[in-house]
Amino acid sequence: ASGLPVVTTRTAGASEHIAEGVEGLVVESSSDEAGLAAALERLALDPELRARVGAAARARIEGFTWDEV
C-alpha cells in the first residue's frame, strides 16, 4: 500500500495478491535464503523494476479498503 516493491514467499498470505514480476517478487520458500537474497539484490540493482512493481503493488491493493475487508 506504500508503493514499495514486495518480496514474499509462496507460503505467505501476501502471495495470493502478488504476481511474480508484476506487483513484486515471489520466492518459493521462506527457507530459501539464496532466493530471498537474489530477489532483494534484483530490486536493489534495478531502479526501473523497483518503481514499476512498487506502483503496481500500490494499484493492486487500492481496491482493498476497510469497508471491503
Tab-separated table of C-alpha atoms in Angstrom:
chain	number	residue	atom	x	y	z
A	1	ALA	CA	0.000	0.000	0.000
A	2	SER	CA	3.031	2.274	0.381
A	3	GLY	CA	4.010	1.927	-3.268
A	4	LEU	CA	7.062	-0.171	-2.444
A	5	PRO	CA	8.009	-3.372	-4.245
A	6	VAL	CA	7.088	-6.553	-2.417
A	7	VAL	CA	9.216	-9.633	-1.809
A	8	THR	CA	7.231	-12.537	-0.407
A	9	THR	CA	7.130	-16.329	-0.433
A	10	ARG	CA	4.551	-18.728	-1.846
A	11	THR	CA	3.623	-19.795	1.706
A	12	ALA	CA	2.859	-16.227	2.868
A	13	GLY	CA	-0.673	-14.902	2.573
A	14	ALA	CA	0.518	-11.914	0.554
A	15	SER	CA	1.494	-14.209	-2.304
A	16	GLU	CA	-2.207	-14.565	-3.169
A	17	HIS	CA	-2.140	-10.933	-4.314
A	18	ILE	CA	1.338	-10.706	-5.837
A	19	ALA	CA	2.017	-11.850	-9.387
A	20	GLU	CA	5.713	-12.635	-9.858
A	21	GLY	CA	7.439	-9.747	-11.553
A	22	VAL	CA	4.247	-7.676	-11.702
A	23	GLU	CA	3.421	-6.468	-8.169
A	24	GLY	CA	6.541	-7.922	-6.585
A	25	LEU	CA	8.852	-10.881	-6.457
A	26	VAL	CA	7.804	-14.272	-5.109
A	27	VAL	CA	10.294	-16.769	-3.713
A	28	GLU	CA	9.261	-20.406	-3.365
A	29	SER	CA	10.114	-20.873	0.312
A	30	SER	CA	10.966	-18.711	3.300
A	31	SER	CA	13.858	-21.086	3.977
A	32	ASP	CA	15.350	-20.239	0.563
A	33	GLU	CA	17.851	-17.693	1.824
A	34	ALA	CA	19.634	-17.524	-1.525
A	35	GLY	CA	16.339	-16.908	-3.332
A	36	LEU	CA	15.340	-14.141	-0.933
A	37	ALA	CA	18.769	-12.534	-1.242
A	38	ALA	CA	18.598	-12.761	-5.037
A	39	ALA	CA	15.155	-11.113	-5.094
A	40	LEU	CA	16.352	-8.261	-2.881
A	41	GLU	CA	19.509	-7.857	-4.937
A	42	ARG	CA	17.475	-7.810	-8.155
A	43	LEU	CA	15.371	-4.956	-6.783
A	44	ALA	CA	18.392	-3.123	-5.391
A	45	LEU	CA	20.159	-3.172	-8.746
A	46	ASP	CA	17.184	-2.288	-10.946
A	47	PRO	CA	15.535	1.066	-10.140
A	48	GLU	CA	13.087	0.709	-13.047
A	49	LEU	CA	11.892	-2.668	-11.753
A	50	ARG	CA	11.555	-1.244	-8.212
A	51	ALA	CA	9.446	1.653	-9.456
A	52	ARG	CA	7.297	-0.482	-11.759
A	53	VAL	CA	6.455	-3.237	-9.270
A	54	GLY	CA	6.035	-0.748	-6.426
A	55	ALA	CA	3.472	1.220	-8.425
A	56	ALA	CA	1.729	-1.986	-9.490
A	57	ALA	CA	1.605	-3.228	-5.887
A	58	ARG	CA	0.039	0.068	-4.822
A	59	ALA	CA	-2.534	-0.114	-7.629
A	60	ARG	CA	-3.338	-3.751	-6.790
A	61	ILE	CA	-4.068	-3.052	-3.132
A	62	GLU	CA	-6.105	0.134	-3.619
A	63	GLY	CA	-9.280	-1.900	-4.020
A	64	PHE	CA	-8.849	-3.452	-0.578
A	65	THR	CA	-10.492	-0.801	1.603
A	66	TRP	CA	-11.514	-1.347	5.227
A	67	ASP	CA	-15.114	-1.402	4.023
A	68	GLU	CA	-14.232	-4.270	1.665
A	69	VAL	CA	-12.250	-6.173	4.280
